[in-house]
Amino acid sequence: MPVSPKTISTLLAVTAMAAASSTVLAAPTAKPSAAEADRFLADTEAKLNKLNNEQARAAWVGSNFITDDTEGITAYFAERYLSASGAAAIGARRFNGLKLSPEAARKMMLLQQTVVFADPKEREQYASLQAALNGAYGKAKYCPKKDDGSADACMALGEMEKVLANSRDEPKLKQMWAGWHAQAPAYKQKYIDYVALSNKGAKQMGFADTGVMWRSQYDMPPEAFAAEMERLWQQVKPLYDALHTYTRHKLRATYGADVVPLTGPIPSHLFGNMWSQTWTNLYPILKPAGETKSYDLTKVLEQRKTDAKQMTKYAETFYTSLGMQKLPETFWERSLLTKPRDRDVVCHASAWPLNEKDDVRIKMCITPTAEDFTVIHHELGHVYYFLGYTKQPFLFRNGANDGFHEAIGDTVALSITPGYLKKIGLMDQEPDVNADIPQLLERALSKVAILPFAYSVDKWRWDVYSGKTKPADYDQRWWQLREQYMGMKRPLAGIDASGFDAGAKYHVAADVPYSRYFLADMLQFQFHRALCREAGYSGPLNRCSVYGNAKAGAKLQQMLELGASKPWPEALKAISGEDKIDGNALIEYFAPLKTWLDQQNAAFAAAEKK
C-alpha cells in the first residue's frame, strides 16, 4: 500500500480554519481574479509541500520507532498539515465559478474534496470520534467462556482469523465469527455520531453528504460513478457466480447439506475469512482433484538463502527490464527491509515518498516466501509511481484515482508467471498448460471473490451517509446487500436493531473508502492486457509476462508520469487506448478457469439429480 499523506483527493481529515495570518488565507480582494487564483495555488502548494515533507518524515519515524513520544510527534506534524489543507480548502472556495486554466481548475477541485470544520469544537469532536473508533476496533477482543462458565483466555482478531483460516470445525467457526462481530455494537453510537459530524463537514464544502463527496472524486458526477460501479459488477458477475456455485458444492461436501443449502445464500462463516472477502484459505478444499504442487517458490527462495535485499533486487530488476530507472541509492540506505531485533515496528508492507525529489522508501519485514516475493513486486509499483510523477506540481503528485495506485503493483504481480520465474533462474522448467487451472483458481479466490464485497461495503455506506439507511437498519441493509451481491447470509439467526456487523470490518470503523479496491481489481487486468498487447503477446492472457519488454515499459511510464494531472480516463487511455474501465479484461484472464468451472458445476448438478 502507498503511504502518501498529502492525498487530498481521498483525505477524510479533521481540518480547521487557520489563523488569519496564514499565508494561504491572505486577505481577499473584493473580486477574485485568475491571477489571484494562480498566486493562491502557488503559495498553497509551496506551503503544503513543505508541511507534507515534514509530516511524512515524522510518520516514518513513528512507524519505525514506536513509542509514546514518536506517536505524539507524528500527531503534531499531521495536525499542522491537516489544518493547513483545511484552510486551503476553504480558501479555494473563493474562486469557484471563476474561469481558470484547466490545470488551475483541476487543482482547485482537488483541494476542495475533503471535509472541513471551521468550528474548533467540531474539529476536536471529529478527531476524538476518529481516534475512539480506531482505538475501539484495535483493542476489541473476544473473551469466550469455558463449559463450566468460567472465563477463558481472551482472543484478539488475529487469533480468531487463524481459526477461521485453518479449522474445519463448523461450530468453532461460528463461535469465532460471532465472538468478533459481537464487539462492534459497543462502538456503534460513536459511529452514528461520526457519520452525522462527517456529513456536516462535507456539507460545509458544498456536498450533500460524505458519500456524495466520495463519489465526486472520480472525474464524473456522483450518480454516474454509482452507475459505473454497477456496470462493472454486472460484467464480472457471471464469473463470480460460477466460482460461488463451485464453492457451494465443495463446502456442501465438507460440512453437509444441513449446513450448506443446495440453493440460496451460504452462511458467511464458512469461507475461511472473517468477512468472506477472500477465499484463499479454502484452496485445500477447492483444489482440483488429483492436483499436486510440483513447484514451491518459497522452498526455492529458502534453499538459496535469499535475503531481503536480494528479494528486493529481483523486483527492481523487473522494473529496470522495462526501461525504468534504478532505485536511488538512498532507497537502499533508508528503507526498512527486515524486522529489527531491538524494537517494535509496523511490519505491514508500505511504500513511502518522503519528498518531491527521489527520497522513496519501503517499510516491510521481508521473508523469503512466495507471498513476500509478490508483495515486494507490488510495493515497488507504488515506488515507481512516486518516481514517475515526481516532476508534477504538488497537487498532482498522486494516482489518477485511488484505484490506480493499488493497480500498478498488482499489474506487475500478474507478470510473475512461470515464464518469468524461469527467465530469472528461479524455475528450471515451465509447467504445461494443464497446470494453469490450479493457479487460476487460487488467484480467483482473492481477485474474483473480493469483487462483490468491495462493491457492497461502500454501497452500504453511501446509503448510511445519505440517511437512506437508519442506524436501526444497519444490519438489515448490510445483510441484504451481502445476500444480493455475495450470495451469503448471517451465520446467526435474527437481525437486531442494535447490531453493527458492518463495524466488524476495519475500513468501516476507520472510515476508509473501499471502492478503490474494487477499481484496482478491475484496472490491474486491463493494464495487464494493454501492456501484453503493446509487447506483441498473443497467447492466453494468464501466461503473459511483460518482463524485459521496453515497449510495454514505455507505455506504463507514460501513464505514471501523468500522476493526477489529468482526469483518470485520460490516464487510462495513455496506457490502454481505452477511456472506460473494462471488466472484460478480467474475464479474458480467467477464461480458462470459467470454462473449467462451468464443466465442474454441470457435473455437480447432474449428480444432484440422480
Coordinates of C-alpha atoms in Angstrom, one line a residue:
M1 CA 0.0 0.0 0.0
P2 CA 1.2 3.5 -0.6
V3 CA 1.7 6.0 2.3
S4 CA 1.1 9.3 0.7
P5 CA -0.1 11.7 3.5
K6 CA -0.9 14.5 1.1
T7 CA -3.6 12.5 -0.8
I8 CA -6.0 15.4 -0.8
S9 CA -8.4 13.7 -3.2
T10 CA -9.2 11.0 -0.7
L11 CA -8.5 12.9 2.5
L12 CA -11.2 12.5 5.1
A13 CA -9.4 14.6 7.6
V14 CA -10.0 16.8 10.5
T15 CA -9.4 20.3 9.2
A16 CA -9.8 23.7 10.6
M17 CA -9.7 27.4 9.8
A18 CA -6.1 28.5 10.0
A19 CA -5.2 31.7 11.8
A20 CA -5.9 34.9 9.8
S21 CA -2.2 35.4 9.3
S22 CA -1.9 32.1 7.4
T23 CA -0.2 32.6 4.0
V24 CA -2.8 30.5 2.3
L25 CA -5.7 32.7 3.6
A26 CA -4.4 36.1 2.6
A27 CA -6.9 38.9 2.9
P28 CA -9.1 38.6 -0.2
T29 CA -9.7 41.3 -2.7
A30 CA -13.2 42.5 -3.5
K31 CA -13.5 40.4 -6.6
P32 CA -11.2 37.4 -7.3
S33 CA -9.2 37.1 -10.5
A34 CA -7.5 34.3 -12.4
A35 CA -4.1 35.9 -11.5
E36 CA -5.0 35.9 -7.8
A37 CA -6.1 32.3 -8.1
D38 CA -2.7 31.4 -9.6
R39 CA -0.9 33.1 -6.8
F40 CA -3.1 31.4 -4.2
L41 CA -2.3 28.0 -5.7
A42 CA 1.4 28.7 -5.9
D43 CA 1.5 29.8 -2.2
T44 CA -0.7 26.8 -1.2
E45 CA 1.3 24.2 -3.0
A46 CA 4.6 25.6 -1.6
K47 CA 3.3 25.5 2.0
L48 CA 1.6 22.1 1.7
N49 CA 4.6 20.6 0.1
K50 CA 6.8 21.7 3.0
L51 CA 4.4 20.6 5.6
N52 CA 3.8 17.3 3.9
N53 CA 7.5 16.5 3.8
E54 CA 7.7 17.2 7.5
Q55 CA 4.8 15.1 8.4
A56 CA 6.0 12.2 6.2
R57 CA 9.3 12.2 8.0
A58 CA 7.6 12.2 11.3
A59 CA 5.3 9.4 10.3
W60 CA 8.2 7.4 9.1
V61 CA 10.0 7.7 12.4
G62 CA 6.7 6.9 14.2
S63 CA 6.3 3.7 12.3
N64 CA 9.9 2.6 12.7
F65 CA 10.4 3.6 16.4
I66 CA 7.1 3.0 18.2
T67 CA 6.9 4.9 21.4
D68 CA 4.5 7.4 23.1
D69 CA 6.9 10.2 22.2
T70 CA 7.1 9.4 18.5
E71 CA 3.3 8.9 18.4
G72 CA 2.9 12.4 19.8
I73 CA 5.4 13.8 17.3
T74 CA 3.6 12.1 14.4
A75 CA 0.3 13.6 15.6
Y76 CA 1.8 17.1 15.9
F77 CA 3.1 17.2 12.4
A78 CA 0.0 15.6 10.9
E79 CA -2.2 18.2 12.6
R80 CA -0.1 21.0 11.2
Y81 CA -0.6 19.6 7.7
L82 CA -4.3 18.9 8.1
S83 CA -5.0 22.4 9.5
A84 CA -3.2 24.0 6.5
S85 CA -5.0 21.7 4.0
G86 CA -8.4 22.6 5.6
A87 CA -7.6 26.3 5.4
A88 CA -6.6 25.8 1.8
A89 CA -9.9 24.0 1.0
I90 CA -11.9 26.9 2.5
G91 CA -9.7 29.5 0.7
A92 CA -10.2 27.7 -2.6
R93 CA -13.9 28.1 -2.5
R94 CA -13.5 31.9 -3.1
F95 CA -12.5 31.1 -6.7
N96 CA -15.4 28.8 -7.5
G97 CA -17.2 29.9 -10.7
L98 CA -14.2 31.8 -11.9
K99 CA -12.9 31.0 -15.4
L100 CA -9.4 29.4 -14.8
S101 CA -6.9 27.4 -16.8
P102 CA -7.7 23.7 -16.9
E103 CA -4.7 23.0 -14.7
A104 CA -5.7 25.6 -12.1
A105 CA -9.3 24.5 -12.2
R106 CA -8.3 20.9 -11.5
K107 CA -6.1 21.9 -8.6
M108 CA -9.0 23.9 -7.1
M109 CA -11.2 20.9 -7.4
L110 CA -8.7 18.6 -5.8
L111 CA -8.2 21.0 -2.9
Q112 CA -11.9 21.0 -2.0
Q113 CA -12.5 17.3 -1.9
T114 CA -12.3 17.0 1.9
V115 CA -14.5 17.5 4.9
V116 CA -13.8 20.8 6.7
F117 CA -14.7 22.1 10.1
A118 CA -14.5 25.8 10.7
D119 CA -15.6 25.3 14.4
P120 CA -12.7 24.1 16.5
K121 CA -15.1 22.3 18.8
E122 CA -16.4 20.2 15.9
R123 CA -12.9 19.5 14.8
E124 CA -12.0 18.3 18.3
Q125 CA -15.1 16.2 18.4
Y126 CA -14.4 14.7 15.0
A127 CA -10.8 13.9 15.9
S128 CA -12.0 12.4 19.2
L129 CA -14.5 10.1 17.5
Q130 CA -12.0 9.1 14.8
A131 CA -9.5 8.1 17.5
A132 CA -12.1 6.4 19.6
L133 CA -13.4 4.3 16.7
N134 CA -9.8 3.3 15.7
G135 CA -8.9 2.5 19.3
A136 CA -12.1 0.5 20.0
Y137 CA -11.5 -1.6 16.9
G138 CA -7.9 -2.2 17.7
K139 CA -8.5 -3.1 21.3
A140 CA -11.5 -5.3 20.7
K141 CA -11.1 -8.9 22.0
Y142 CA -13.4 -11.9 22.3
C143 CA -13.4 -13.5 25.7
P144 CA -15.1 -16.9 25.5
K145 CA -16.3 -18.8 28.5
K146 CA -15.4 -22.4 29.3
D147 CA -18.0 -25.1 29.6
D148 CA -18.2 -24.5 33.3
G149 CA -19.0 -20.8 32.8
S150 CA -15.6 -19.5 33.9
A151 CA -13.6 -17.1 31.7
D152 CA -11.2 -18.4 29.1
A153 CA -8.3 -16.6 27.6
C154 CA -9.3 -13.6 25.5
M155 CA -8.6 -13.7 21.8
A156 CA -7.5 -10.9 19.6
L157 CA -8.7 -10.7 16.0
G158 CA -5.6 -12.2 14.6
E159 CA -6.0 -15.3 16.7
M160 CA -9.6 -15.7 15.5
E161 CA -8.6 -15.2 11.9
K162 CA -6.2 -18.2 12.2
V163 CA -9.1 -20.4 13.4
L164 CA -11.3 -19.3 10.5
A165 CA -8.4 -19.9 8.1
N166 CA -7.4 -23.4 9.3
S167 CA -10.2 -25.0 11.1
R168 CA -13.0 -27.1 9.5
D169 CA -15.0 -27.4 12.8
E170 CA -18.2 -25.6 11.8
P171 CA -19.4 -24.8 15.4
K172 CA -15.9 -23.4 16.2
L173 CA -16.0 -21.3 13.0
K174 CA -19.4 -19.9 14.0
Q175 CA -18.2 -19.2 17.5
M176 CA -15.2 -17.2 16.2
W177 CA -17.4 -15.3 13.8
A178 CA -20.0 -14.5 16.4
G179 CA -17.4 -13.6 19.0
W180 CA -15.7 -11.0 16.8
H181 CA -18.9 -9.5 15.4
A182 CA -20.3 -9.1 19.0
Q183 CA -17.6 -6.5 19.7
A184 CA -18.8 -3.9 17.2
P185 CA -22.1 -2.8 18.8
A186 CA -20.0 -1.3 21.7
Y187 CA -18.9 1.5 19.4
K188 CA -22.0 1.8 17.2
Q189 CA -23.2 5.0 18.8
K190 CA -19.8 6.6 18.2
Y191 CA -20.0 5.6 14.5
I192 CA -23.5 7.1 14.3
D193 CA -22.2 10.4 15.8
Y194 CA -19.2 10.3 13.5
V195 CA -21.4 9.9 10.4
A196 CA -23.5 12.9 11.4
L197 CA -20.5 15.1 12.0
S198 CA -18.7 13.9 8.8
N199 CA -21.8 14.9 6.8
K200 CA -21.7 18.3 8.4
G201 CA -18.1 18.7 7.4
A202 CA -18.9 17.6 3.8
K203 CA -21.9 20.0 3.6
Q204 CA -19.6 22.9 4.6
M205 CA -17.7 22.1 1.4
G206 CA -20.9 22.0 -0.7
F207 CA -21.5 18.3 -0.8
A208 CA -24.9 16.8 0.1
D209 CA -23.2 14.2 2.3
T210 CA -19.9 12.4 2.8
G211 CA -21.0 9.6 0.4
V212 CA -21.6 12.1 -2.4
M213 CA -18.2 13.7 -1.7
W214 CA -16.5 10.3 -2.0
R215 CA -18.3 9.6 -5.3
S216 CA -17.3 13.1 -6.6
Q217 CA -13.6 12.2 -6.6
Y218 CA -13.7 10.2 -9.8
D219 CA -14.0 12.9 -12.5
M220 CA -17.7 12.3 -13.1
P221 CA -21.0 13.2 -11.4
P222 CA -21.5 11.1 -8.2
E223 CA -24.6 9.4 -9.7
A224 CA -22.6 8.4 -12.8
F225 CA -19.9 6.9 -10.6
A226 CA -22.5 4.7 -8.8
A227 CA -23.9 3.6 -12.2
E228 CA -20.4 2.8 -13.4
M229 CA -19.7 0.6 -10.4
E230 CA -22.9 -1.4 -11.1
R231 CA -22.0 -1.7 -14.8
L232 CA -18.6 -3.1 -13.9
W233 CA -20.1 -5.5 -11.4
Q234 CA -22.6 -6.9 -14.0
Q235 CA -19.6 -7.5 -16.4
V236 CA -17.9 -9.8 -14.0
K237 CA -20.9 -11.3 -12.1
P238 CA -21.1 -14.4 -14.3
L239 CA -17.5 -15.4 -13.3
Y240 CA -18.2 -14.8 -9.6
D241 CA -21.5 -16.8 -9.8
A242 CA -19.6 -19.8 -11.4
L243 CA -16.9 -19.6 -8.6
H244 CA -19.6 -19.3 -5.9
T245 CA -21.5 -22.3 -7.3
Y246 CA -18.4 -24.4 -7.4
T247 CA -17.5 -23.4 -3.9
R248 CA -21.0 -24.2 -2.7
H249 CA -20.7 -27.8 -3.9
K250 CA -17.3 -28.2 -2.2
L251 CA -18.5 -26.7 1.1
R252 CA -21.6 -28.9 0.9
A253 CA -19.4 -31.9 0.6
T254 CA -17.2 -30.7 3.5
Y255 CA -19.9 -29.6 6.0
G256 CA -23.0 -31.4 4.9
A257 CA -26.4 -30.5 3.4
D258 CA -27.7 -29.4 6.9
V259 CA -25.1 -26.6 7.0
V260 CA -24.8 -25.6 3.3
P261 CA -28.0 -25.4 1.4
L262 CA -28.3 -26.5 -2.3
T263 CA -29.7 -23.1 -3.2
G264 CA -29.9 -19.7 -1.6
P265 CA -27.3 -17.8 0.4
I266 CA -24.5 -19.7 2.2
P267 CA -23.5 -19.0 5.8
S268 CA -20.7 -16.5 5.7
H269 CA -18.5 -18.1 8.4
L270 CA -17.5 -21.0 6.1
F271 CA -15.3 -19.1 3.6
G272 CA -12.0 -19.1 5.6
N273 CA -12.1 -15.3 6.3
M274 CA -13.8 -13.2 8.9
W275 CA -15.6 -11.1 6.3
S276 CA -15.7 -13.7 3.5
Q277 CA -13.9 -11.2 1.3
T278 CA -11.2 -13.6 0.0
W279 CA -11.4 -17.4 0.0
T280 CA -7.8 -18.3 -0.5
N281 CA -7.8 -20.3 2.8
L282 CA -10.4 -22.6 1.2
Y283 CA -8.0 -23.7 -1.5
P284 CA -7.2 -27.1 0.1
I285 CA -10.9 -27.9 -0.1
L286 CA -11.5 -26.4 -3.5
K287 CA -8.3 -27.5 -5.4
P288 CA -8.9 -29.7 -8.5
A289 CA -9.0 -33.4 -7.8
G290 CA -5.5 -35.0 -8.1
E291 CA -3.7 -31.6 -8.1
T292 CA -0.3 -31.8 -6.6
K293 CA 2.2 -29.0 -6.4
S294 CA 5.4 -29.8 -8.2
Y295 CA 7.0 -26.4 -7.7
D296 CA 7.3 -24.3 -4.5
L297 CA 8.8 -20.9 -4.9
T298 CA 9.1 -20.5 -1.1
K299 CA 11.3 -23.6 -0.9
V300 CA 13.5 -22.4 -3.8
L301 CA 14.0 -19.0 -2.1
E302 CA 14.7 -20.6 1.3
Q303 CA 17.2 -23.1 -0.2
R304 CA 19.1 -20.3 -1.9
K305 CA 19.1 -18.4 1.3
T306 CA 17.6 -15.4 -0.5
D307 CA 17.8 -12.4 1.9
A308 CA 15.6 -9.3 2.0
K309 CA 17.8 -7.2 -0.2
Q310 CA 18.0 -9.9 -2.9
M311 CA 14.2 -10.2 -2.8
T312 CA 14.0 -6.5 -3.4
K313 CA 16.7 -6.7 -6.2
Y314 CA 14.6 -9.3 -8.0
A315 CA 11.7 -6.8 -8.0
E316 CA 13.8 -3.8 -9.0
T317 CA 15.2 -5.8 -11.9
F318 CA 11.7 -6.4 -13.2
Y319 CA 11.1 -2.6 -13.4
T320 CA 14.5 -1.8 -14.9
S321 CA 13.9 -4.6 -17.5
L322 CA 11.1 -2.4 -18.7
G323 CA 13.5 0.5 -19.2
M324 CA 12.8 2.3 -15.9
Q325 CA 15.5 3.8 -13.7
K326 CA 17.3 2.0 -11.0
L327 CA 16.2 2.8 -7.5
P328 CA 18.1 5.7 -5.9
E329 CA 21.0 4.8 -3.5
T330 CA 19.1 6.5 -0.7
F331 CA 16.3 3.8 -1.2
W332 CA 18.8 1.1 -0.1
E333 CA 20.2 3.3 2.7
R334 CA 16.9 4.4 4.2
S335 CA 14.4 1.6 3.6
L336 CA 13.5 -0.9 6.3
L337 CA 13.5 -4.3 4.7
T338 CA 13.9 -6.6 7.7
K339 CA 12.3 -6.6 11.2
P340 CA 14.7 -5.1 13.7
R341 CA 15.7 -7.2 16.7
D342 CA 15.8 -4.3 19.2
R343 CA 12.4 -2.6 18.8
D344 CA 8.8 -2.9 17.6
V345 CA 7.9 -1.6 14.1
V346 CA 4.8 -1.6 12.0
C347 CA 5.6 -4.6 9.7
H348 CA 2.7 -4.1 7.4
A349 CA 4.2 -3.5 3.9
S350 CA 4.1 0.1 2.7
A351 CA 5.7 2.4 0.2
W352 CA 6.7 5.9 1.2
P353 CA 7.5 9.2 -0.7
L354 CA 9.3 11.5 1.7
N355 CA 10.0 14.4 -0.5
E356 CA 9.2 15.8 -4.0
K357 CA 12.5 14.5 -5.4
D358 CA 13.7 10.9 -5.1
D359 CA 13.5 10.0 -1.4
V360 CA 11.4 6.9 -1.7
R361 CA 11.4 4.0 0.7
I362 CA 9.9 0.7 1.5
K363 CA 8.9 -0.4 5.0
M364 CA 8.4 -4.2 5.1
C365 CA 9.7 -7.1 7.1
I366 CA 10.7 -9.3 4.2
T367 CA 11.0 -13.1 4.5
P368 CA 11.9 -15.5 1.7
T369 CA 8.4 -16.6 0.8
A370 CA 6.4 -16.7 -2.4
E371 CA 3.9 -14.3 -0.8
D372 CA 6.6 -11.7 0.0
F373 CA 8.1 -12.1 -3.4
T374 CA 4.8 -11.0 -4.9
V375 CA 4.3 -8.2 -2.3
I376 CA 7.7 -6.6 -2.9
H377 CA 7.0 -6.5 -6.6
H378 CA 3.7 -4.8 -5.7
E379 CA 5.2 -2.3 -3.3
L380 CA 7.8 -1.2 -5.8
G381 CA 4.9 -0.5 -8.1
H382 CA 4.0 2.3 -5.7
V383 CA 7.6 3.5 -5.6
Y384 CA 7.9 3.7 -9.4
Y385 CA 4.6 5.6 -9.5
F386 CA 6.1 8.1 -7.0
L387 CA 9.2 8.4 -9.1
G388 CA 7.1 8.7 -12.3
Y389 CA 5.1 11.7 -11.2
T390 CA 7.8 13.4 -9.1
K391 CA 8.1 16.3 -11.7
Q392 CA 4.4 17.1 -11.3
P393 CA 3.2 20.0 -9.1
F394 CA 2.4 19.1 -5.5
L395 CA -1.4 18.7 -6.0
F396 CA -0.8 16.3 -9.0
R397 CA 1.7 14.0 -7.2
N398 CA -0.8 11.3 -6.7
G399 CA -2.5 8.4 -8.6
A400 CA -5.0 9.2 -11.4
N401 CA -7.6 8.0 -8.9
D402 CA -7.3 6.0 -5.7
G403 CA -7.6 2.7 -7.6
F404 CA -4.7 3.4 -9.9
H405 CA -2.0 3.3 -7.2
E406 CA -3.0 -0.1 -6.0
A407 CA -3.5 -1.4 -9.5
I408 CA 0.1 -0.6 -10.7
G409 CA 1.8 -3.1 -8.3
D410 CA -0.9 -5.7 -8.9
T411 CA -0.4 -5.4 -12.6
V412 CA 3.3 -6.2 -12.3
A413 CA 2.4 -9.1 -10.0
L414 CA 0.3 -10.6 -12.8
S415 CA 3.5 -10.9 -14.8
I416 CA 5.1 -13.2 -12.1
T417 CA 4.4 -16.2 -14.3
P418 CA 6.3 -19.5 -14.6
G419 CA 7.9 -18.0 -17.8
Y420 CA 9.2 -15.0 -15.8
L421 CA 10.5 -17.2 -12.9
K422 CA 12.3 -19.4 -15.5
K423 CA 14.0 -16.3 -17.1
I424 CA 15.3 -15.1 -13.7
G425 CA 16.6 -18.5 -12.8
L426 CA 14.0 -19.4 -10.1
M427 CA 12.4 -22.2 -12.1
D428 CA 14.0 -24.9 -14.2
Q429 CA 11.1 -25.9 -16.4
E430 CA 7.7 -24.2 -17.1
P431 CA 4.7 -26.5 -16.3
D432 CA 2.4 -27.4 -19.2
V433 CA -0.9 -25.7 -19.8
N434 CA -2.8 -28.2 -17.5
A435 CA -1.2 -26.5 -14.5
D436 CA -3.0 -23.3 -15.3
I437 CA -6.3 -24.2 -13.7
P438 CA -5.0 -24.7 -10.2
Q439 CA -3.0 -21.4 -10.4
L440 CA -6.0 -19.5 -11.9
L441 CA -8.4 -21.0 -9.2
E442 CA -6.1 -20.0 -6.4
R443 CA -5.8 -16.4 -7.8
A444 CA -9.5 -16.2 -8.4
L445 CA -10.1 -16.9 -4.7
S446 CA -8.7 -13.5 -4.0
K447 CA -9.1 -11.5 -7.2
V448 CA -12.7 -12.6 -8.1
A449 CA -14.1 -13.4 -4.6
I450 CA -13.4 -9.9 -3.3
L451 CA -15.3 -8.0 -6.0
P452 CA -18.9 -8.1 -4.6
F453 CA -17.6 -7.4 -1.1
A454 CA -15.5 -4.4 -2.2
Y455 CA -18.5 -3.0 -4.1
S456 CA -21.1 -3.6 -1.4
V457 CA -19.1 -2.1 1.5
D458 CA -19.3 1.4 0.0
K459 CA -22.8 0.8 -1.4
W460 CA -23.9 0.3 2.2
R461 CA -22.0 3.4 3.4
W462 CA -23.5 5.6 0.6
D463 CA -26.9 4.7 2.0
V464 CA -25.8 5.3 5.6
Y465 CA -24.3 8.7 4.8
S466 CA -27.4 9.8 2.7
G467 CA -29.7 8.8 5.6
K468 CA -31.5 6.2 3.5
T469 CA -30.3 3.5 5.9
K470 CA -31.1 4.5 9.5
P471 CA -29.0 3.2 12.5
A472 CA -31.7 0.7 13.5
D473 CA -31.5 -0.8 9.9
Y474 CA -27.7 -1.0 9.7
D475 CA -27.6 -4.8 9.9
Q476 CA -30.7 -5.4 7.9
R477 CA -29.3 -3.4 4.9
W478 CA -25.8 -4.9 5.4
W479 CA -27.0 -8.4 5.1
Q480 CA -29.5 -7.6 2.3
L481 CA -26.5 -6.4 0.2
R482 CA -24.3 -9.3 1.2
E483 CA -27.1 -11.7 0.1
Q484 CA -27.8 -9.8 -3.1
Y485 CA -24.2 -9.4 -4.3
M486 CA -22.2 -12.1 -2.4
G487 CA -24.8 -14.9 -2.1
M488 CA -24.1 -15.1 1.7
K489 CA -26.2 -14.9 4.8
R490 CA -25.6 -14.2 8.5
P491 CA -24.5 -17.3 10.4
L492 CA -26.7 -16.5 13.3
A493 CA -30.5 -16.1 13.1
G494 CA -32.2 -12.8 13.6
I495 CA -31.3 -9.2 12.9
D496 CA -31.1 -6.9 15.9
A497 CA -31.7 -3.2 15.6
S498 CA -28.7 -2.6 17.9
G499 CA -26.4 -4.7 15.8
F500 CA -23.4 -3.3 13.9
D501 CA -21.9 -6.2 11.9
A502 CA -20.5 -3.8 9.3
G503 CA -18.4 -2.2 12.1
A504 CA -16.6 -5.5 12.5
K505 CA -14.6 -4.6 9.3
Y506 CA -11.7 -2.2 10.0
H507 CA -12.4 0.0 6.9
V508 CA -15.9 0.8 8.2
A509 CA -14.8 1.6 11.8
A510 CA -11.8 3.6 10.5
D511 CA -13.9 5.2 7.7
V512 CA -11.6 4.2 4.8
P513 CA -13.3 4.2 1.4
Y514 CA -13.4 0.8 -0.2
S515 CA -14.3 1.4 -3.8
R516 CA -10.6 1.8 -4.6
Y517 CA -10.1 -1.9 -4.1
F518 CA -12.9 -2.8 -6.5
L519 CA -11.5 -0.4 -9.1
A520 CA -7.9 -1.6 -8.6
D521 CA -9.0 -5.2 -9.1
M522 CA -10.6 -4.2 -12.4
L523 CA -7.8 -1.9 -13.6
Q524 CA -4.9 -4.3 -13.0
F525 CA -6.3 -6.8 -15.6
Q526 CA -7.0 -4.0 -18.0
F527 CA -3.5 -2.6 -17.6
H528 CA -2.0 -6.1 -17.9
R529 CA -3.9 -6.8 -21.1
A530 CA -2.8 -3.4 -22.6
L531 CA 0.8 -4.0 -21.8
C532 CA 0.7 -7.5 -23.2
R533 CA -0.7 -6.2 -26.4
E534 CA 1.9 -3.5 -26.5
A535 CA 4.6 -6.2 -26.1
G536 CA 3.1 -8.1 -29.1
Y537 CA 1.9 -11.0 -27.0
S538 CA -0.9 -13.0 -28.4
G539 CA -1.3 -16.1 -26.2
P540 CA -3.5 -16.8 -23.1
L541 CA -3.6 -13.6 -21.0
N542 CA -2.8 -15.5 -17.8
R543 CA 0.5 -16.7 -19.3
C544 CA 1.8 -13.3 -20.4
S545 CA 4.7 -11.6 -18.6
V546 CA 6.0 -8.2 -19.9
Y547 CA 9.3 -8.7 -18.2
G548 CA 12.1 -7.4 -20.4
N549 CA 9.8 -5.5 -22.8
A550 CA 10.9 -1.9 -23.1
K551 CA 8.0 -1.1 -25.4
A552 CA 5.5 -2.1 -22.7
G553 CA 7.6 -0.3 -20.1
A554 CA 7.4 3.0 -22.1
K555 CA 3.7 2.7 -22.2
L556 CA 3.4 2.2 -18.5
Q557 CA 5.9 5.0 -17.8
Q558 CA 3.8 7.4 -19.9
M559 CA 0.8 6.9 -17.6
L560 CA 2.9 7.0 -14.4
E561 CA 4.3 10.4 -15.3
L562 CA 0.8 11.9 -15.6
G563 CA 0.1 11.5 -11.9
A564 CA -3.2 13.2 -11.1
S565 CA -2.7 16.0 -13.6
K566 CA -5.4 14.7 -15.9
P567 CA -8.8 13.1 -15.3
W568 CA -8.4 9.3 -14.8
P569 CA -10.0 8.4 -18.2
E570 CA -7.1 10.2 -19.9
A571 CA -4.6 8.3 -17.8
L572 CA -6.3 5.1 -18.6
K573 CA -6.2 6.0 -22.3
A574 CA -2.5 6.7 -22.2
I575 CA -1.8 3.1 -21.2
S576 CA -4.6 1.2 -22.9
G577 CA -6.1 3.3 -25.6
E578 CA -9.5 3.0 -23.7
D579 CA -11.2 5.6 -21.6
K580 CA -13.5 3.3 -19.7
I581 CA -12.7 0.7 -17.2
D582 CA -13.4 -2.7 -18.8
G583 CA -14.2 -5.8 -16.7
N584 CA -13.8 -7.9 -19.8
A585 CA -10.0 -7.9 -19.3
L586 CA -10.5 -9.8 -16.0
I587 CA -13.0 -12.1 -17.8
E588 CA -10.4 -12.8 -20.5
Y589 CA -7.7 -13.5 -18.0
F590 CA -9.8 -16.1 -16.2
A591 CA -11.4 -17.5 -19.3
P592 CA -9.8 -21.0 -19.0
L593 CA -11.0 -21.2 -15.4
K594 CA -14.5 -20.1 -16.3
T595 CA -14.7 -23.0 -18.8
W596 CA -13.5 -25.4 -16.2
L597 CA -15.8 -24.2 -13.5
D598 CA -18.8 -24.5 -15.8
Q599 CA -17.8 -28.1 -16.5
Q600 CA -17.5 -28.9 -12.9
N601 CA -20.8 -27.2 -12.0
A602 CA -22.6 -29.1 -14.7
A603 CA -21.2 -32.4 -13.3
F604 CA -22.2 -31.4 -9.8
A605 CA -25.8 -30.5 -11.0
A606 CA -26.1 -33.8 -12.8
A607 CA -25.0 -35.7 -9.8
E608 CA -27.5 -33.9 -7.6
K609 CA -30.4 -35.0 -9.9
K610 CA -29.5 -38.7 -9.5

